[in-house]
Short mmCIF file of C-alpha atoms in Angstrom, two decimals:
data_model
loop_
_atom_site.label_atom_id
_atom_site.label_comp_id
_atom_site.label_asym_id
_atom_site.label_seq_id
_atom_site.Cartn_x
_atom_site.Cartn_y
_atom_site.Cartn_z
CA MET U 177 10.52 16.18 16.40
CA THR U 178 12.74 13.81 18.94
CA SER U 179 10.55 13.77 21.77
CA ALA U 180 8.21 15.37 24.39
CA GLY U 181 10.00 19.05 24.98
CA SER U 182 12.91 18.67 22.51
CA THR U 183 13.92 20.21 19.68
CA PHE U 184 15.70 19.25 16.10
CA ALA U 185 18.23 21.48 17.35
CA ASP U 186 18.38 19.21 21.04
CA LEU U 187 18.80 16.43 19.30
CA TYR U 188 21.49 17.48 16.91
CA ALA U 189 23.52 18.45 19.33
CA ALA U 190 23.28 15.08 21.59
CA VAL U 191 24.00 13.32 17.96
CA GLY U 192 27.72 15.84 18.19
CA GLN U 193 28.22 14.95 21.70
CA HIS U 194 27.78 11.25 20.78
CA TYR U 195 30.34 11.18 17.69
CA ALA U 196 32.60 12.70 19.42
CA ARG U 197 32.45 10.43 22.65
CA GLN U 198 32.71 7.44 19.91
CA VAL U 199 35.90 9.00 18.26
CA GLN U 200 37.48 9.63 20.71
CA PHE U 201 36.91 6.13 22.35
CA LEU U 202 38.30 4.86 18.97
CA ASP U 203 41.42 6.34 18.37
CA SER U 204 42.37 5.68 21.99
CA GLY U 205 42.18 2.16 21.33
CA LYS U 206 38.86 2.16 23.99
CA PHE U 207 37.32 -0.57 21.85
CA GLU U 208 34.98 -1.46 24.42
CA GLU U 209 33.50 1.65 25.49
CA TYR U 210 32.91 2.43 21.84
CA ALA U 211 31.38 -0.85 21.09
CA ALA U 212 28.93 0.74 23.94
CA THR U 213 27.37 3.38 22.43
CA PHE U 214 26.46 0.50 19.74
CA THR U 215 22.73 -0.44 20.99
CA GLU U 216 23.42 -4.45 22.29
CA ASP U 217 22.79 -5.68 19.23
CA GLY U 218 24.14 -3.70 16.84
CA GLU U 219 26.05 -4.13 13.59
CA PHE U 220 29.06 -2.46 12.11
CA GLN U 221 30.69 -2.59 8.61
CA HIS U 222 34.01 -0.28 8.68
CA THR U 223 35.60 -2.42 6.16
CA PRO U 224 34.23 -2.79 2.43
CA SER U 225 34.98 -6.36 1.93
CA VAL U 226 34.47 -7.23 5.41
CA PRO U 227 31.54 -8.83 6.77
CA PRO U 228 29.74 -6.44 9.35
CA ALA U 229 30.13 -7.15 13.00
CA ARG U 230 27.13 -8.26 15.31
CA THR U 231 26.67 -7.22 18.83
CA ARG U 232 28.97 -5.25 21.16
CA ALA U 233 31.37 -8.42 21.49
CA GLY U 234 31.39 -8.87 17.65
CA ILE U 235 32.42 -5.22 17.50
CA VAL U 236 35.24 -5.43 20.01
CA ALA U 237 36.30 -8.31 18.45
CA GLU U 238 36.75 -6.66 14.84
CA LEU U 239 38.18 -3.69 16.01
CA HIS U 240 41.36 -5.62 17.96
CA SER U 241 41.74 -8.11 14.73
CA PHE U 242 41.22 -4.66 12.75
CA ASN U 243 43.90 -3.05 14.93
CA GLU U 244 46.63 -5.92 14.91
CA ARG U 245 48.11 -5.52 11.75
CA PHE U 246 49.55 -2.02 12.87
CA ALA U 247 50.95 -3.24 16.43
CA ASP U 248 54.33 -2.54 14.94
CA ASP U 249 53.77 0.52 13.70
CA PRO U 250 53.28 3.03 15.56
CA VAL U 251 50.06 5.01 14.36
CA GLN U 252 48.05 7.53 15.85
CA ARG U 253 44.59 8.30 13.84
CA ARG U 254 42.07 11.30 14.17
CA HIS U 255 38.79 10.37 13.24
CA TRP U 256 36.86 13.58 11.69
CA PHE U 257 32.77 13.30 11.72
CA ASN U 258 31.22 16.47 9.75
CA MET U 259 28.42 17.11 7.30
CA ILE U 260 25.63 15.56 9.43
CA ASP U 261 22.42 15.34 7.38
CA LEU U 262 19.71 13.47 10.08
CA SER U 263 16.59 12.17 8.83
CA PRO U 264 13.82 10.50 11.63
CA ARG U 265 12.56 6.97 10.38
CA GLU U 266 9.15 5.42 10.46
CA ASP U 267 10.86 3.59 12.99
CA GLY U 268 11.33 6.29 15.37
CA ALA U 269 15.17 6.39 15.11
CA PHE U 270 16.98 8.48 12.90
CA ASP U 271 19.30 7.97 8.92
CA ALA U 272 22.82 9.56 9.72
CA VAL U 273 24.50 10.18 6.95
CA PHE U 274 27.88 11.72 6.93
CA TYR U 275 31.57 12.37 5.51
CA ALA U 276 34.52 11.12 7.70
CA LEU U 277 38.33 11.35 6.74
CA VAL U 278 40.90 9.44 8.65
CA LEU U 279 43.88 11.37 9.47
CA THR U 280 46.75 9.14 10.57
CA VAL U 281 50.10 10.46 12.31
CA ARG U 282 52.73 8.27 13.04
CA PRO U 283 56.19 9.31 15.18
CA GLY U 284 58.63 11.73 13.58
CA VAL U 285 56.60 12.16 10.08
CA LYS U 286 55.68 16.25 9.90
CA GLU U 287 52.64 15.38 7.69
CA PRO U 288 49.51 13.49 8.98
CA GLN U 289 48.21 10.86 5.77
CA VAL U 290 44.55 12.06 5.13
CA GLY U 291 42.45 8.98 3.83
CA PRO U 292 40.49 7.34 3.42
CA SER U 293 37.38 9.42 2.75
CA CYS U 294 34.19 7.89 4.02
CA LEU U 295 30.62 8.19 3.76
CA VAL U 296 29.37 6.88 6.87
CA ARG U 297 25.53 6.35 7.26
CA ASP U 298 24.14 5.51 10.66
CA VAL U 299 21.14 4.30 12.13
CA LEU U 300 20.75 5.92 15.35
CA VAL U 301 18.56 5.18 18.49
CA ILE U 302 17.40 7.60 20.88
CA GLY U 303 17.24 6.44 24.49
CA ASP U 304 15.56 7.11 27.45
CA GLY U 305 17.25 11.27 29.04
CA GLY U 306 18.07 11.51 24.92
CA THR U 307 20.86 8.64 25.08
CA VAL U 308 22.19 8.23 21.49
CA HIS U 309 23.46 4.44 20.39
CA ASN U 310 24.00 3.51 16.99
CA ARG U 311 21.93 0.52 15.69
CA SER U 312 24.04 0.25 12.91
CA ARG U 313 26.88 1.67 10.86
CA ARG U 314 28.12 1.35 6.90
CA VAL U 315 31.42 2.75 6.13
CA GLU U 316 31.58 3.22 2.15
CA HIS U 317 35.08 4.21 1.23
CA ASP U 318 35.28 7.06 -1.63
CA GLN U 319 37.97 4.97 -3.68
CA HIS U 320 35.65 2.14 -3.81
CA LEU U 321 32.42 3.85 -5.09
CA PRO U 322 31.43 3.57 -8.50
CA SER U 323 31.92 7.23 -9.93
#
């Protein structure tokens, strides 16, 4: 289903590992490493009112710009991705649709803030050796979706 000798289970495990690596880069502020998980011409839209960032350099710039607003607010974010549904595309890539929760913790505050809750739509490409990269990501915040 994915390439010679690999199975859907292999693909699913590789995608799960890809996402684990991605969120750790993102949550630790390693934006260059996060952007490197996208194709060179990748597209990333994480805020509904902001146009998508394009290219790895654009993704890095967007993440730095977005996080500037928290410069005086020490927070630790943890992105939680779950319920990943993979579907093959005709072009050989894969659609991945999954749920994401963002947990925010501030120093001295016992309870984390939960939110936003999101639906994420990725297009993933599988390279030589099974490497996974995002061609695109679109994050839909649940509070902005029509009911």
